[in-house]
Coordinates of C-alpha atoms in Angstrom, one line a residue:
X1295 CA 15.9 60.8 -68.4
X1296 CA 13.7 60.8 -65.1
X1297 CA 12.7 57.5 -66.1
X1298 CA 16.7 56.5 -65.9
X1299 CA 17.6 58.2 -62.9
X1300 CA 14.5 56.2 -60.9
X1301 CA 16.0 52.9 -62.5
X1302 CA 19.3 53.5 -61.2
X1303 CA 18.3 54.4 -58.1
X1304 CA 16.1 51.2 -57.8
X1305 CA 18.8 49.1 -58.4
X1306 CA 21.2 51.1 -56.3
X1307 CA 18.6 50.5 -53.2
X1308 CA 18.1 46.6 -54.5
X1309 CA 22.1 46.7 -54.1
X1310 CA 22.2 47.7 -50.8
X1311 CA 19.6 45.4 -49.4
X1312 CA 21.4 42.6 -50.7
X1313 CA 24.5 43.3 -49.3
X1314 CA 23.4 44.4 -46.3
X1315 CA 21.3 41.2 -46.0
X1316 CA 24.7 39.0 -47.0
X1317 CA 26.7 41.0 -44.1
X1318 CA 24.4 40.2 -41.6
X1319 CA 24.0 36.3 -42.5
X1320 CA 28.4 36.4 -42.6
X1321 CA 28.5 38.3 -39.1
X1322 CA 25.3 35.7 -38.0
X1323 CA 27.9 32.9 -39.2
X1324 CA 30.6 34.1 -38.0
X1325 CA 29.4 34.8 -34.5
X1326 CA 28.0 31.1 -34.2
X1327 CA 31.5 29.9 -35.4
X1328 CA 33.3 32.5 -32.5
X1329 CA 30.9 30.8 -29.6
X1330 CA 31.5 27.3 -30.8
X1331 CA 34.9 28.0 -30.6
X1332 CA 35.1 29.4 -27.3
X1333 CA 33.0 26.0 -26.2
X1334 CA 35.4 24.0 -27.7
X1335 CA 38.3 25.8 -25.9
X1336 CA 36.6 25.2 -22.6
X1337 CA 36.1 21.5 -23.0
X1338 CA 39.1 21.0 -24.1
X1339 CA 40.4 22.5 -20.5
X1340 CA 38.0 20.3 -18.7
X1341 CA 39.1 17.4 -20.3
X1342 CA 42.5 18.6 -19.8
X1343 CA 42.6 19.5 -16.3
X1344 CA 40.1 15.9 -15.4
X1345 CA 43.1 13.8 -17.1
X1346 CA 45.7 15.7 -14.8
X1347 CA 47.3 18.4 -17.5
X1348 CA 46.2 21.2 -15.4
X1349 CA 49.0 23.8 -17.7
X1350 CA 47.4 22.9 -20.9
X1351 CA 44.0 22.8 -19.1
X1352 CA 45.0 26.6 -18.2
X1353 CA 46.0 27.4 -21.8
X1354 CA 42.6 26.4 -23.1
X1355 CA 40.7 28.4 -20.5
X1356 CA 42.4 31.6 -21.2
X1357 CA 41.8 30.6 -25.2
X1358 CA 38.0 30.7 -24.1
X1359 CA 38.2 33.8 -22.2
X1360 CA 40.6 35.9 -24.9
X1361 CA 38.3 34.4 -28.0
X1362 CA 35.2 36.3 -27.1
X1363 CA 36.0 38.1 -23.9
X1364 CA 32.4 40.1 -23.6
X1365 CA 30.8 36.4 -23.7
X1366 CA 29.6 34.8 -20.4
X1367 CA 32.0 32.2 -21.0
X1368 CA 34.8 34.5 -20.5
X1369 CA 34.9 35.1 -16.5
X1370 CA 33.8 31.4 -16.4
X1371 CA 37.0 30.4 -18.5
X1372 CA 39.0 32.8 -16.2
X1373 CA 38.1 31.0 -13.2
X1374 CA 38.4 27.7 -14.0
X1375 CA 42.3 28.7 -15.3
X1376 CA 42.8 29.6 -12.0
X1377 CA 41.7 27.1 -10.4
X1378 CA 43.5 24.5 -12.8
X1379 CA 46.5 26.2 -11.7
X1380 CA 45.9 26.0 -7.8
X1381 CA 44.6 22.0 -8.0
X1382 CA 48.3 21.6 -8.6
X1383 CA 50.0 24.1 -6.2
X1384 CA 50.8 26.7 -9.0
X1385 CA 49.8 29.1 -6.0
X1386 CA 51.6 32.0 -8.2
X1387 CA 49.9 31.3 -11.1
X1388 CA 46.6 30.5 -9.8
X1389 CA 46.5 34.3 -7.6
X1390 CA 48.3 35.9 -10.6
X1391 CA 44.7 34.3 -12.3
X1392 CA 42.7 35.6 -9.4
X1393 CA 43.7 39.4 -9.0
X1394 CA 43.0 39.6 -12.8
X1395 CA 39.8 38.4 -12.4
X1396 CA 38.9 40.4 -9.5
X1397 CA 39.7 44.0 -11.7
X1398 CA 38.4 42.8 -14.9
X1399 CA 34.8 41.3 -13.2
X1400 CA 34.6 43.1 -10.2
X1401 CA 30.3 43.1 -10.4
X1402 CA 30.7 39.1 -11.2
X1403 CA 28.3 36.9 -9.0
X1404 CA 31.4 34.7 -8.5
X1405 CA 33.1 37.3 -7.2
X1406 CA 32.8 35.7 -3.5
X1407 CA 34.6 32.5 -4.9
X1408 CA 37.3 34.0 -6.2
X1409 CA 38.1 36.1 -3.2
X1410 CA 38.0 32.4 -1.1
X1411 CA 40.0 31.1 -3.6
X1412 CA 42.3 33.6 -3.5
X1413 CA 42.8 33.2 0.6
X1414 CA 43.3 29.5 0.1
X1415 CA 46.1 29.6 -2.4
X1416 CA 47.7 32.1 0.6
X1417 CA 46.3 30.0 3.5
X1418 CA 48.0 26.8 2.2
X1419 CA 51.6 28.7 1.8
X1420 CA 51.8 29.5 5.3
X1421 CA 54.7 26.8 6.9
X1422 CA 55.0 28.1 10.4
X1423 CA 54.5 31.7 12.6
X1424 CA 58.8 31.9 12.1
X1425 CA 58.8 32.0 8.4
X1426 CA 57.5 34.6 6.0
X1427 CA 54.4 36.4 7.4
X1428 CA 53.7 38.0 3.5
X1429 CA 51.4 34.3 3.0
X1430 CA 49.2 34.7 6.6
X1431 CA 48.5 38.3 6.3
X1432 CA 47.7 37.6 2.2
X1433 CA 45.1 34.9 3.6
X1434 CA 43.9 36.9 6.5
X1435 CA 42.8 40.4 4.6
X1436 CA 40.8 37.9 1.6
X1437 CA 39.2 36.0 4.7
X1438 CA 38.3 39.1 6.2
X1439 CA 36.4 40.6 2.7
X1440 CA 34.5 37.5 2.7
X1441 CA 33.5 37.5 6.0
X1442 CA 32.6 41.3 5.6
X1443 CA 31.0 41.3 2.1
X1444 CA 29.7 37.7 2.1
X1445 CA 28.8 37.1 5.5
X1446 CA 25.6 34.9 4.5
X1447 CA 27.9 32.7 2.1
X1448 CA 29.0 29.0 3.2
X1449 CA 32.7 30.7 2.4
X1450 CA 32.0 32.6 5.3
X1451 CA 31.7 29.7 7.9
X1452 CA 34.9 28.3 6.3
X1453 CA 36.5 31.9 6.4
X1454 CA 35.8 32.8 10.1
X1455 CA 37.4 29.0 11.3
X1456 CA 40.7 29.6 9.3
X1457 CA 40.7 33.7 11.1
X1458 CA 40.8 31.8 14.0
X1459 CA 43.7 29.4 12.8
X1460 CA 45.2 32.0 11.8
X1461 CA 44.8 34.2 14.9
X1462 CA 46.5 31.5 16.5
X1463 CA 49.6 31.3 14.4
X1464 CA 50.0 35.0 14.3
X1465 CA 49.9 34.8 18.7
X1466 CA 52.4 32.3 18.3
X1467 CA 54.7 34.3 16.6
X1468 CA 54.2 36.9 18.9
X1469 CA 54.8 34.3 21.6
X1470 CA 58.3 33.0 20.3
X1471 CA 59.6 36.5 19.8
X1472 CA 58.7 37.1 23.7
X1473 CA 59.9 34.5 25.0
X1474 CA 63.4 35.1 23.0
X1475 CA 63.5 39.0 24.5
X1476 CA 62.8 37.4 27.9
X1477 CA 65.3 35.0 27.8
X1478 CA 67.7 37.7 26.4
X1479 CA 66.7 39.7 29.7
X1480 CA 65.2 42.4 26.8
X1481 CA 62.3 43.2 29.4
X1482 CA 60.6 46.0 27.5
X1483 CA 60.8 44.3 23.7
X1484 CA 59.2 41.3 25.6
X1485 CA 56.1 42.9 27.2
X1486 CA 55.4 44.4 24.0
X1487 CA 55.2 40.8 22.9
X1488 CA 53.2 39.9 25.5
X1489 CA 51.0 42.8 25.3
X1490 CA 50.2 42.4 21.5
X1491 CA 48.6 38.8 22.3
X1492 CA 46.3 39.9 25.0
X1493 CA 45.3 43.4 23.1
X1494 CA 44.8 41.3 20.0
X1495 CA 44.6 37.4 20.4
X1496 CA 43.3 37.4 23.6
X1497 CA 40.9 34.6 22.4
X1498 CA 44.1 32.4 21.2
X1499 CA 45.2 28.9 23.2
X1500 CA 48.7 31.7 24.0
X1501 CA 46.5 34.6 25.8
X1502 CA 46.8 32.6 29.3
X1503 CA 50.8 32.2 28.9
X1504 CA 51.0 35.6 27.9
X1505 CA 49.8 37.1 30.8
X1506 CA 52.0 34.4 32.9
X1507 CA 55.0 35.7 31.4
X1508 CA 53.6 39.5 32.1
X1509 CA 53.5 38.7 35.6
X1510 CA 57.0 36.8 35.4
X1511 CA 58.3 40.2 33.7
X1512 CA 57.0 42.5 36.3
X1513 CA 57.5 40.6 38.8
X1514 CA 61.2 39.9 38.0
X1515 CA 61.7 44.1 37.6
X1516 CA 60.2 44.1 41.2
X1517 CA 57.0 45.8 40.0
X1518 CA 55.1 43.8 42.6
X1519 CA 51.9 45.8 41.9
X1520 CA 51.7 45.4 38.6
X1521 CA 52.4 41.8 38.5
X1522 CA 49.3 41.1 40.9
X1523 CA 47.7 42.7 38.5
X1524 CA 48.2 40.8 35.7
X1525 CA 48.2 37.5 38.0
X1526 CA 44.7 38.5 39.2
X1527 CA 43.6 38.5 35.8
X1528 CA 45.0 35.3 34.6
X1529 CA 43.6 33.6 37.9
X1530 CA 40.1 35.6 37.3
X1531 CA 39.9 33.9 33.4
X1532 CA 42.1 30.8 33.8
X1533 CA 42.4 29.7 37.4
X1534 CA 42.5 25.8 36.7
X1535 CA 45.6 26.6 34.4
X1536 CA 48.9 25.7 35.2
X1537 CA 50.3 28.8 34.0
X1538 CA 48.0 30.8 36.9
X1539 CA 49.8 27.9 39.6
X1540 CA 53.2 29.0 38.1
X1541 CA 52.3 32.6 38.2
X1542 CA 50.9 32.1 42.0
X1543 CA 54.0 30.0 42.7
X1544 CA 56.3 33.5 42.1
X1545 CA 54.2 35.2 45.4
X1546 CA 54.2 32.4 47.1
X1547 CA 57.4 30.4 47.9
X1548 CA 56.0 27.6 49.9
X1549 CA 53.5 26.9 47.5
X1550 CA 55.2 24.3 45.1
X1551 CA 56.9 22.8 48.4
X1552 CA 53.1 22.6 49.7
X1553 CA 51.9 20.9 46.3
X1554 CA 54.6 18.2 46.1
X1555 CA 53.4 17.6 50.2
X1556 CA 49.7 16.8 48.7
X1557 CA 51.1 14.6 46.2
X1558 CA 53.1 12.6 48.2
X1559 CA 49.8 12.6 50.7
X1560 CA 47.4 11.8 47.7
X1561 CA 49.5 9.1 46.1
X1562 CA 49.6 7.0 49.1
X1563 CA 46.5 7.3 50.1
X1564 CA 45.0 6.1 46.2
X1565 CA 47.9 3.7 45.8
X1566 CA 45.6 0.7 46.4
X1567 CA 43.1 2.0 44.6
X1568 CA 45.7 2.4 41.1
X1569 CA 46.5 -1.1 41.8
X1570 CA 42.8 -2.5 41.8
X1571 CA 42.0 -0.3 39.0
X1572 CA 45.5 -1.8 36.8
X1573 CA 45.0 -5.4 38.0
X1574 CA 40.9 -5.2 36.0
X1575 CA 42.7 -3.8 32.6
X1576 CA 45.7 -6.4 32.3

């Protein structure tokens, strides 16, 4: 009876290791057929998205990444479905794409790249500083990560020159609403306006008719003082400008009376000159 009970027990643990062993070579097989299917899904999108089919190209991609989503073909996969999407304006698709990827691989080491991606897809929405802000201010907060997490990055240098662009379409917004409270005789809502470009843009191609127009405003309420103010700073900054002239023209009447004098004065004086210098280039 011992002698039976050990047999069956033998057999029992001969049993196991058998099918133990056959699990393991089906999950072995079955795992090399998961990762060749997940390659196969990926070059099917690049071949997709090289030949132009950038919406089947995405399909494929999100195949790879949904097949075996643990695999380090899966953020890869993500990615590139994005940026399938955004190499034919699908700017909605290809963010939609990039937000995902930013929650789901948050610790991914092409994290940076998504977050550039991401400002580009806003960045190439923007149409002009009169339309829709939602697209500049989308651009401007992913340019400003980069720049702040990645500072070291080649995205960065690209980053920082579009902040700048960016800077400048924001002052020009700021800029077109002025002048349209000025011209509306809206004399508080416009030196606001004015205000907002020197506190913030004051680096902007607008920051030296800004603070024009804040001596035109004061001036024009008859706050003399503070007008000189404002006009000394525009002529300390930007006293070859024309907009410091125009500013110093407000003080001084004669002053555009005296320039048109030295023009008259200068253009006589060089007229022979102009000639000689026209009669060697025809």
């Amino acid at each position: 009876m011992y002698r039976l009970k050990f047999i069956i027990l033998f057999v029992f643990i001969i049993f196991l290791t058998s099918c133990s062993k056959e699990v393991v070579e089906e999950n072995l097989i079955k795992g090399k057929s998961l990762d060749l299917q997940v390659i196969e899904a990926y070059r099917e999108g690049v071949e997709a998205l090289e030949s132009g089919d950038v919406l089947f190209a995405a399909k494929k991609f999100n195949e790879a990444e949904i097949l075996f989503p643990q695999g380090d073909w899966a953020p890869k996969s993500a990615l590139m479905a994005s940026y399938a999407y955004y190499t034919q304006d699908y700017y909605g698709d290809a963010i939609a794409e990039l937000e995902r990827f930013i929650i789901v691989y948050p610790k991914h080491k092409n994290l940076q790249y998504a977050y550039y991606l991401l400002a580009i897809c806003y960045y190439e929405q923007i149409v002009d500083e009169k339309k829709d802000l939602g697209a500049i201010i989308q651009a401007k907060k992913n340019f400003e990560i980069i720049l702040n997490n990645y500072p070291n990055t080649e995205y960065a240098i690209d980053a920082d020159f579009k902040l700048d662009l960016i800077a400048d379409i924001l002052a020009a917004k700021e800029m077109y609403i002025g002048r349209y409270y000025f011209d509306k005789k809206k004399w508080i809502p416009a030196i606001n306006r004015f205000r907002e470009i020197i506190d913030n843009y004051e680096t902007t191609i607008y920051a030296e008719e800004a603070l024009h127009r804040l001596v035109e405003v004061h001036y024009t309420l008859g706050l003399i003082d503070e007008a000189e103010k404002y006009a000394q700073l525009l002529g300390y900054n930007y006293k070859s400008s024309t907009w410091y002239k125009n500013s110093y023209s407000l003080f001084d009447k004669n002053y555009k009376i005296k320039k048109k004098e030295r023009f008259k004065t200068y253009k006589k004086k060089s007229g022979g000159l102009l000639k000689k210098f026209k009669s060697l280039i025809e």
